């Protein structure tokens, strides 16, 4: 089976370090992880800049702010009305549990379970928060990684998330490596391995079942 550390090395050679997650503090990462759902990062950056200017990038301030004021700040993101309410819920959850520093004392399964109880926080968002905000060694599984994992295999069959997680963690299990991998897989998905793969231009085509087949055709 192809090793994900080798995939990562090849992608690192192509794209270089990605320096994720760009943010000033833990709460900003958490907010960004929720806002980036179905939204391009540049639009998240605009929303975060507005939240910052309005003084709302604080969990206690955000939970007490009216939803309309939050909506105004995050209009650049998709589903901003839904996300405004979800940001308030997430902020309220953080405050209820003593703030981000107190949350950091929870075990990874405890924190994941708590995050998943917040409306709008699914497994991908929870795992991104765990990895980038709290430096926990978790594999963030998104559509880019699912698609890549499927295409890397000879039969291109769908692979359950728990098997992808085990596959990645077999060779990358540290925070720094998992941080870089998630960012690199997204860069790779956007450049080469989108819905229609551009295999001739791909840095990992020699490792990839789909890429080899395309080049042999
Ligand atoms: S060779 Fe093609 S299918 Fe395989 S990872 Fe690269 S772009 Fe994706």
PDB file of N, CA, C and O in Angstrom, residues 145-204:
ATOM      1  N   UNK A 145      -9.277  14.567   0.813  1.00  0.00           N
ATOM      2  CA  UNK A 145      -8.534  13.377   1.243  1.00  0.00           C
ATOM      3  C   UNK A 145      -9.271  12.097   0.834  1.00  0.00           C
ATOM      4  O   UNK A 145      -8.642  11.117   0.413  1.00  0.00           O
ATOM      5  N   UNK A 146     -10.603  12.116   0.962  1.00  0.00           N
ATOM      6  CA  UNK A 146     -11.373  10.917   0.542  1.00  0.00           C
ATOM      7  C   UNK A 146     -11.136  10.627  -0.937  1.00  0.00           C
ATOM      8  O   UNK A 146     -10.911   9.492  -1.346  1.00  0.00           O
ATOM      9  N   UNK A 147     -11.182  11.671  -1.744  1.00  0.00           N
ATOM     10  CA  UNK A 147     -11.010  11.489  -3.192  1.00  0.00           C
ATOM     11  C   UNK A 147      -9.594  10.997  -3.503  1.00  0.00           C
ATOM     12  O   UNK A 147      -9.400  10.073  -4.292  1.00  0.00           O
ATOM     13  N   UNK A 148      -8.617  11.607  -2.849  1.00  0.00           N
ATOM     14  CA  UNK A 148      -7.234  11.205  -3.092  1.00  0.00           C
ATOM     15  C   UNK A 148      -7.018   9.753  -2.675  1.00  0.00           C
ATOM     16  O   UNK A 148      -6.426   8.970  -3.434  1.00  0.00           O
ATOM     17  N   UNK A 149      -7.500   9.383  -1.499  1.00  0.00           N
ATOM     18  CA  UNK A 149      -7.304   8.015  -1.009  1.00  0.00           C
ATOM     19  C   UNK A 149      -7.914   7.015  -1.992  1.00  0.00           C
ATOM     20  O   UNK A 149      -7.318   5.986  -2.320  1.00  0.00           O
ATOM     21  N   UNK A 150      -9.116   7.350  -2.464  1.00  0.00           N
ATOM     22  CA  UNK A 150      -9.794   6.452  -3.415  1.00  0.00           C
ATOM     23  C   UNK A 150      -8.973   6.314  -4.698  1.00  0.00           C
ATOM     24  O   UNK A 150      -8.776   5.212  -5.204  1.00  0.00           O
ATOM     25  N   UNK A 151      -8.478   7.411  -5.201  1.00  0.00           N
ATOM     26  CA  UNK A 151      -7.750   7.372  -6.482  1.00  0.00           C
ATOM     27  C   UNK A 151      -6.374   6.729  -6.359  1.00  0.00           C
ATOM     28  O   UNK A 151      -5.846   6.231  -7.354  1.00  0.00           O
ATOM     29  N   UNK A 152      -5.797   6.769  -5.171  1.00  0.00           N
ATOM     30  CA  UNK A 152      -4.475   6.167  -5.007  1.00  0.00           C
ATOM     31  C   UNK A 152      -4.524   4.649  -5.123  1.00  0.00           C
ATOM     32  O   UNK A 152      -3.530   4.016  -5.455  1.00  0.00           O
ATOM     33  N   UNK A 153      -5.673   4.057  -4.826  1.00  0.00           N
ATOM     34  CA  UNK A 153      -5.770   2.594  -4.822  1.00  0.00           C
ATOM     35  C   UNK A 153      -6.029   2.066  -6.228  1.00  0.00           C
ATOM     36  O   UNK A 153      -6.595   2.769  -7.067  1.00  0.00           O
ATOM     37  N   UNK A 154      -5.646   0.819  -6.485  1.00  0.00           N
ATOM     38  CA  UNK A 154      -5.811   0.276  -7.842  1.00  0.00           C
ATOM     39  C   UNK A 154      -7.280   0.167  -8.270  1.00  0.00           C
ATOM     40  O   UNK A 154      -7.604   0.416  -9.424  1.00  0.00           O
ATOM     41  N   UNK A 155      -8.162  -0.199  -7.321  1.00  0.00           N
ATOM     42  CA  UNK A 155      -9.568  -0.405  -7.744  1.00  0.00           C
ATOM     43  C   UNK A 155     -10.435   0.840  -7.591  1.00  0.00           C
ATOM     44  O   UNK A 155     -11.579   0.873  -8.031  1.00  0.00           O
ATOM     45  N   UNK A 156      -9.896   1.886  -6.964  1.00  0.00           N
ATOM     46  CA  UNK A 156     -10.592   3.171  -6.799  1.00  0.00           C
ATOM     47  C   UNK A 156     -11.945   3.044  -6.099  1.00  0.00           C
ATOM     48  O   UNK A 156     -12.878   3.776  -6.393  1.00  0.00           O
ATOM     49  N   UNK A 157     -12.041   2.081  -5.200  1.00  0.00           N
ATOM     50  CA  UNK A 157     -13.292   1.915  -4.454  1.00  0.00           C
ATOM     51  C   UNK A 157     -13.333   2.910  -3.291  1.00  0.00           C
ATOM     52  O   UNK A 157     -12.296   3.335  -2.785  1.00  0.00           O
ATOM     53  N   UNK A 158     -14.547   3.273  -2.898  1.00  0.00           N
ATOM     54  CA  UNK A 158     -14.705   4.176  -1.757  1.00  0.00           C
ATOM     55  C   UNK A 158     -14.130   3.519  -0.501  1.00  0.00           C
ATOM     56  O   UNK A 158     -14.343   2.328  -0.251  1.00  0.00           O
ATOM     57  N   UNK A 159     -13.418   4.301   0.278  1.00  0.00           N
ATOM     58  CA  UNK A 159     -12.777   3.778   1.492  1.00  0.00           C
ATOM     59  C   UNK A 159     -13.435   4.438   2.705  1.00  0.00           C
ATOM     60  O   UNK A 159     -13.539   5.669   2.753  1.00  0.00           O
ATOM     61  N   UNK A 160     -13.888   3.647   3.669  1.00  0.00           N
ATOM     62  CA  UNK A 160     -14.503   4.247   4.864  1.00  0.00           C
ATOM     63  C   UNK A 160     -13.520   5.161   5.599  1.00  0.00           C
ATOM     64  O   UNK A 160     -12.308   4.912   5.581  1.00  0.00           O
ATOM     65  N   UNK A 161     -14.068   6.173   6.250  1.00  0.00           N
ATOM     66  CA  UNK A 161     -13.215   7.155   6.930  1.00  0.00           C
ATOM     67  C   UNK A 161     -12.281   6.501   7.954  1.00  0.00           C
ATOM     68  O   UNK A 161     -11.125   6.916   8.095  1.00  0.00           O
ATOM     69  N   UNK A 162     -12.783   5.510   8.671  1.00  0.00           N
ATOM     70  CA  UNK A 162     -11.922   4.919   9.704  1.00  0.00           C
ATOM     71  C   UNK A 162     -10.713   4.214   9.084  1.00  0.00           C
ATOM     72  O   UNK A 162      -9.614   4.209   9.651  1.00  0.00           O
ATOM     73  N   UNK A 163     -10.872   3.694   7.871  1.00  0.00           N
ATOM     74  CA  UNK A 163      -9.729   3.052   7.209  1.00  0.00           C
ATOM     75  C   UNK A 163      -8.762   4.093   6.654  1.00  0.00           C
ATOM     76  O   UNK A 163      -7.553   3.907   6.658  1.00  0.00           O
ATOM     77  N   UNK A 164      -9.313   5.214   6.165  1.00  0.00           N
ATOM     78  CA  UNK A 164      -8.420   6.297   5.705  1.00  0.00           C
ATOM     79  C   UNK A 164      -7.603   6.807   6.887  1.00  0.00           C
ATOM     80  O   UNK A 164      -6.392   7.021   6.794  1.00  0.00           O
ATOM     81  N   UNK A 165      -8.282   6.970   8.024  1.00  0.00           N
ATOM     82  CA  UNK A 165      -7.606   7.472   9.232  1.00  0.00           C
ATOM     83  C   UNK A 165      -6.441   6.532   9.613  1.00  0.00           C
ATOM     84  O   UNK A 165      -5.325   6.981   9.877  1.00  0.00           O
ATOM     85  N   UNK A 166      -6.726   5.244   9.612  1.00  0.00           N
ATOM     86  CA  UNK A 166      -5.688   4.279   9.992  1.00  0.00           C
ATOM     87  C   UNK A 166      -4.554   4.256   8.956  1.00  0.00           C
ATOM     88  O   UNK A 166      -3.375   4.143   9.313  1.00  0.00           O
ATOM     89  N   UNK A 167      -4.924   4.386   7.698  1.00  0.00           N
ATOM     90  CA  UNK A 167      -3.934   4.391   6.616  1.00  0.00           C
ATOM     91  C   UNK A 167      -2.967   5.570   6.791  1.00  0.00           C
ATOM     92  O   UNK A 167      -1.747   5.412   6.761  1.00  0.00           O
ATOM     93  N   UNK A 168      -3.512   6.763   6.965  1.00  0.00           N
ATOM     94  CA  UNK A 168      -2.667   7.948   7.151  1.00  0.00           C
ATOM     95  C   UNK A 168      -1.830   7.808   8.413  1.00  0.00           C
ATOM     96  O   UNK A 168      -0.607   8.008   8.410  1.00  0.00           O
ATOM     97  N   UNK A 169      -2.496   7.441   9.516  1.00  0.00           N
ATOM     98  CA  UNK A 169      -1.810   7.394  10.819  1.00  0.00           C
ATOM     99  C   UNK A 169      -0.743   6.307  10.859  1.00  0.00           C
ATOM    100  O   UNK A 169       0.128   6.328  11.731  1.00  0.00           O
ATOM    101  N   UNK A 170      -0.779   5.391   9.902  1.00  0.00           N
ATOM    102  CA  UNK A 170       0.250   4.354   9.838  1.00  0.00           C
ATOM    103  C   UNK A 170       1.634   4.932   9.600  1.00  0.00           C
ATOM    104  O   UNK A 170       2.641   4.351  10.016  1.00  0.00           O
ATOM    105  N   UNK A 171       1.718   6.093   8.932  1.00  0.00           N
ATOM    106  CA  UNK A 171       3.043   6.682   8.686  1.00  0.00           C
ATOM    107  C   UNK A 171       3.132   8.152   9.113  1.00  0.00           C
ATOM    108  O   UNK A 171       4.230   8.706   9.139  1.00  0.00           O
ATOM    109  N   UNK A 172       1.983   8.781   9.393  1.00  0.00           N
ATOM    110  CA  UNK A 172       2.039  10.176   9.888  1.00  0.00           C
ATOM    111  C   UNK A 172       1.149  10.244  11.123  1.00  0.00           C
ATOM    112  O   UNK A 172      -0.088  10.141  11.016  1.00  0.00           O
ATOM    113  N   UNK A 173       1.751  10.421  12.283  1.00  0.00           N
ATOM    114  CA  UNK A 173       0.934  10.428  13.501  1.00  0.00           C
ATOM    115  C   UNK A 173       1.295  11.571  14.444  1.00  0.00           C
ATOM    116  O   UNK A 173       0.885  11.585  15.597  1.00  0.00           O
ATOM    117  N   UNK A 174       2.065  12.526  13.953  1.00  0.00           N
ATOM    118  CA  UNK A 174       2.432  13.659  14.809  1.00  0.00           C
ATOM    119  C   UNK A 174       1.712  14.919  14.349  1.00  0.00           C
ATOM    120  O   UNK A 174       1.285  15.026  13.192  1.00  0.00           O
ATOM    121  N   UNK A 175       1.597  15.875  15.263  1.00  0.00           N
ATOM    122  CA  UNK A 175       0.837  17.102  14.983  1.00  0.00           C
ATOM    123  C   UNK A 175       1.404  17.863  13.790  1.00  0.00           C
ATOM    124  O   UNK A 175       0.661  18.290  12.902  1.00  0.00           O
ATOM    125  N   UNK A 176       2.729  18.014  13.756  1.00  0.00           N
ATOM    126  CA  UNK A 176       3.340  18.798  12.668  1.00  0.00           C
ATOM    127  C   UNK A 176       3.052  18.141  11.316  1.00  0.00           C
ATOM    128  O   UNK A 176       2.652  18.798  10.348  1.00  0.00           O
ATOM    129  N   UNK A 177       3.225  16.818  11.267  1.00  0.00           N
ATOM    130  CA  UNK A 177       2.999  16.108  10.007  1.00  0.00           C
ATOM    131  C   UNK A 177       1.538  16.145   9.584  1.00  0.00           C
ATOM    132  O   UNK A 177       1.229  16.368   8.404  1.00  0.00           O
ATOM    133  N   UNK A 178       0.632  15.959  10.523  1.00  0.00           N
ATOM    134  CA  UNK A 178      -0.796  15.954  10.183  1.00  0.00           C
ATOM    135  C   UNK A 178      -1.277  17.349   9.806  1.00  0.00           C
ATOM    136  O   UNK A 178      -2.138  17.510   8.925  1.00  0.00           O
ATOM    137  N   UNK A 179      -0.720  18.344  10.470  1.00  0.00           N
ATOM    138  CA  UNK A 179      -1.014  19.741  10.125  1.00  0.00           C
ATOM    139  C   UNK A 179      -0.655  19.989   8.665  1.00  0.00           C
ATOM    140  O   UNK A 179      -1.458  20.498   7.876  1.00  0.00           O
ATOM    141  N   UNK A 180       0.563  19.594   8.301  1.00  0.00           N
ATOM    142  CA  UNK A 180       1.040  19.851   6.938  1.00  0.00           C
ATOM    143  C   UNK A 180       0.265  19.021   5.922  1.00  0.00           C
ATOM    144  O   UNK A 180      -0.078  19.499   4.842  1.00  0.00           O
ATOM    145  N   UNK A 181      -0.014  17.770   6.275  1.00  0.00           N
ATOM    146  CA  UNK A 181      -0.687  16.898   5.311  1.00  0.00           C
ATOM    147  C   UNK A 181      -2.048  17.453   4.895  1.00  0.00           C
ATOM    148  O   UNK A 181      -2.374  17.506   3.710  1.00  0.00           O
ATOM    149  N   UNK A 182      -2.856  17.854   5.865  1.00  0.00           N
ATOM    150  CA  UNK A 182      -4.200  18.349   5.543  1.00  0.00           C
ATOM    151  C   UNK A 182      -4.112  19.544   4.581  1.00  0.00           C
ATOM    152  O   UNK A 182      -4.832  19.610   3.574  1.00  0.00           O
ATOM    153  N   UNK A 183      -3.199  20.472   4.886  1.00  0.00           N
ATOM    154  CA  UNK A 183      -3.051  21.654   4.032  1.00  0.00           C
ATOM    155  C   UNK A 183      -2.549  21.267   2.637  1.00  0.00           C
ATOM    156  O   UNK A 183      -3.028  21.787   1.621  1.00  0.00           O
ATOM    157  N   UNK A 184      -1.601  20.342   2.582  1.00  0.00           N
ATOM    158  CA  UNK A 184      -1.042  19.936   1.279  1.00  0.00           C
ATOM    159  C   UNK A 184      -2.062  19.195   0.434  1.00  0.00           C
ATOM    160  O   UNK A 184      -2.123  19.370  -0.792  1.00  0.00           O
ATOM    161  N   UNK A 185      -2.869  18.355   1.068  1.00  0.00           N
ATOM    162  CA  UNK A 185      -3.875  17.602   0.309  1.00  0.00           C
ATOM    163  C   UNK A 185      -4.896  18.568  -0.304  1.00  0.00           C
ATOM    164  O   UNK A 185      -5.355  18.376  -1.436  1.00  0.00           O
ATOM    165  N   UNK A 186      -5.222  19.621   0.413  1.00  0.00           N
ATOM    166  CA  UNK A 186      -6.148  20.621  -0.144  1.00  0.00           C
ATOM    167  C   UNK A 186      -5.489  21.353  -1.319  1.00  0.00           C
ATOM    168  O   UNK A 186      -6.102  21.531  -2.380  1.00  0.00           O
ATOM    169  N   UNK A 187      -4.227  21.757  -1.148  1.00  0.00           N
ATOM    170  CA  UNK A 187      -3.523  22.433  -2.253  1.00  0.00           C
ATOM    171  C   UNK A 187      -3.467  21.524  -3.475  1.00  0.00           C
ATOM    172  O   UNK A 187      -3.701  21.958  -4.619  1.00  0.00           O
ATOM    173  N   UNK A 188      -3.182  20.255  -3.225  1.00  0.00           N
ATOM    174  CA  UNK A 188      -3.094  19.276  -4.316  1.00  0.00           C
ATOM    175  C   UNK A 188      -4.464  19.079  -4.978  1.00  0.00           C
ATOM    176  O   UNK A 188      -4.575  19.026  -6.213  1.00  0.00           O
ATOM    177  N   UNK A 189      -5.508  18.998  -4.167  1.00  0.00           N
ATOM    178  CA  UNK A 189      -6.861  18.822  -4.713  1.00  0.00           C
ATOM    179  C   UNK A 189      -7.279  20.003  -5.574  1.00  0.00           C
ATOM    180  O   UNK A 189      -7.931  19.841  -6.599  1.00  0.00           O
ATOM    181  N   UNK A 190      -6.884  21.180  -5.157  1.00  0.00           N
ATOM    182  CA  UNK A 190      -7.262  22.372  -5.928  1.00  0.00           C
ATOM    183  C   UNK A 190      -6.472  22.466  -7.227  1.00  0.00           C
ATOM    184  O   UNK A 190      -6.990  22.902  -8.241  1.00  0.00           O
ATOM    185  N   UNK A 191      -5.206  22.034  -7.181  1.00  0.00           N
ATOM    186  CA  UNK A 191      -4.382  22.188  -8.402  1.00  0.00           C
ATOM    187  C   UNK A 191      -4.558  21.020  -9.381  1.00  0.00           C
ATOM    188  O   UNK A 191      -4.743  21.239 -10.588  1.00  0.00           O
ATOM    189  N   UNK A 192      -4.487  19.794  -8.867  1.00  0.00           N
ATOM    190  CA  UNK A 192      -4.430  18.648  -9.783  1.00  0.00           C
ATOM    191  C   UNK A 192      -5.561  17.645  -9.603  1.00  0.00           C
ATOM    192  O   UNK A 192      -6.065  17.100 -10.584  1.00  0.00           O
ATOM    193  N   UNK A 193      -5.930  17.380  -8.355  1.00  0.00           N
ATOM    194  CA  UNK A 193      -6.801  16.231  -8.106  1.00  0.00           C
ATOM    195  C   UNK A 193      -8.211  16.670  -7.743  1.00  0.00           C
ATOM    196  O   UNK A 193      -8.768  16.281  -6.725  1.00  0.00           O
ATOM    197  N   UNK A 194      -8.771  17.504  -8.605  1.00  0.00           N
ATOM    198  CA  UNK A 194     -10.151  17.952  -8.411  1.00  0.00           C
ATOM    199  C   UNK A 194     -11.134  16.923  -8.934  1.00  0.00           C
ATOM    200  O   UNK A 194     -10.782  15.758  -9.142  1.00  0.00           O
ATOM    201  N   UNK A 195     -12.366  17.356  -9.172  1.00  0.00           N
ATOM    202  CA  UNK A 195     -13.388  16.414  -9.665  1.00  0.00           C
ATOM    203  C   UNK A 195     -12.918  15.740 -10.939  1.00  0.00           C
ATOM    204  O   UNK A 195     -13.117  14.552 -11.140  1.00  0.00           O
ATOM    205  N   UNK A 196     -12.282  16.532 -11.817  1.00  0.00           N
ATOM    206  CA  UNK A 196     -11.666  15.951 -13.015  1.00  0.00           C
ATOM    207  C   UNK A 196     -10.149  16.035 -12.807  1.00  0.00           C
ATOM    208  O   UNK A 196      -9.580  17.122 -12.815  1.00  0.00           O
ATOM    209  N   UNK A 197      -9.476  14.909 -12.578  1.00  0.00           N
ATOM    210  CA  UNK A 197      -8.045  14.977 -12.242  1.00  0.00           C
ATOM    211  C   UNK A 197      -7.187  15.361 -13.439  1.00  0.00           C
ATOM    212  O   UNK A 197      -7.477  14.986 -14.567  1.00  0.00           O
ATOM    213  N   UNK A 198      -6.140  16.121 -13.145  1.00  0.00           N
ATOM    214  CA  UNK A 198      -5.181  16.527 -14.167  1.00  0.00           C
ATOM    215  C   UNK A 198      -3.908  15.703 -13.942  1.00  0.00           C
ATOM    216  O   UNK A 198      -2.874  16.215 -13.509  1.00  0.00           O
ATOM    217  N   UNK A 199      -3.974  14.404 -14.234  1.00  0.00           N
ATOM    218  CA  UNK A 199      -2.899  13.483 -13.868  1.00  0.00           C
ATOM    219  C   UNK A 199      -1.557  13.793 -14.528  1.00  0.00           C
ATOM    220  O   UNK A 199      -0.514  13.674 -13.864  1.00  0.00           O
ATOM    221  N   UNK A 200      -1.501  14.200 -15.804  1.00  0.00           N
ATOM    222  CA  UNK A 200      -0.175  14.439 -16.398  1.00  0.00           C
ATOM    223  C   UNK A 200       0.624  15.503 -15.651  1.00  0.00           C
ATOM    224  O   UNK A 200       1.853  15.492 -15.684  1.00  0.00           O
ATOM    225  N   UNK A 201      -0.060  16.419 -14.969  1.00  0.00           N
ATOM    226  CA  UNK A 201       0.648  17.504 -14.255  1.00  0.00           C
ATOM    227  C   UNK A 201       0.876  17.181 -12.779  1.00  0.00           C
ATOM    228  O   UNK A 201       1.371  18.021 -12.030  1.00  0.00           O
ATOM    229  N   UNK A 202       0.526  15.986 -12.352  1.00  0.00           N
ATOM    230  CA  UNK A 202       0.481  15.691 -10.919  1.00  0.00           C
ATOM    231  C   UNK A 202       1.828  15.205 -10.381  1.00  0.00           C
ATOM    232  O   UNK A 202       2.477  14.336 -10.969  1.00  0.00           O
ATOM    233  N   UNK A 203       2.214  15.725  -9.217  1.00  0.00           N
ATOM    234  CA  UNK A 203       3.502  15.385  -8.610  1.00  0.00           C
ATOM    235  C   UNK A 203       3.545  13.962  -8.068  1.00  0.00           C
ATOM    236  O   UNK A 203       4.620  13.432  -7.816  1.00  0.00           O
ATOM    237  N   UNK A 204       2.390  13.334  -7.855  1.00  0.00           N
ATOM    238  CA  UNK A 204       2.405  11.988  -7.266  1.00  0.00           C
ATOM    239  C   UNK A 204       1.835  10.944  -8.231  1.00  0.00           C
ATOM    240  O   UNK A 204       1.404   9.876  -7.819  1.00  0.00           O
TER     241      UNK A 204
END
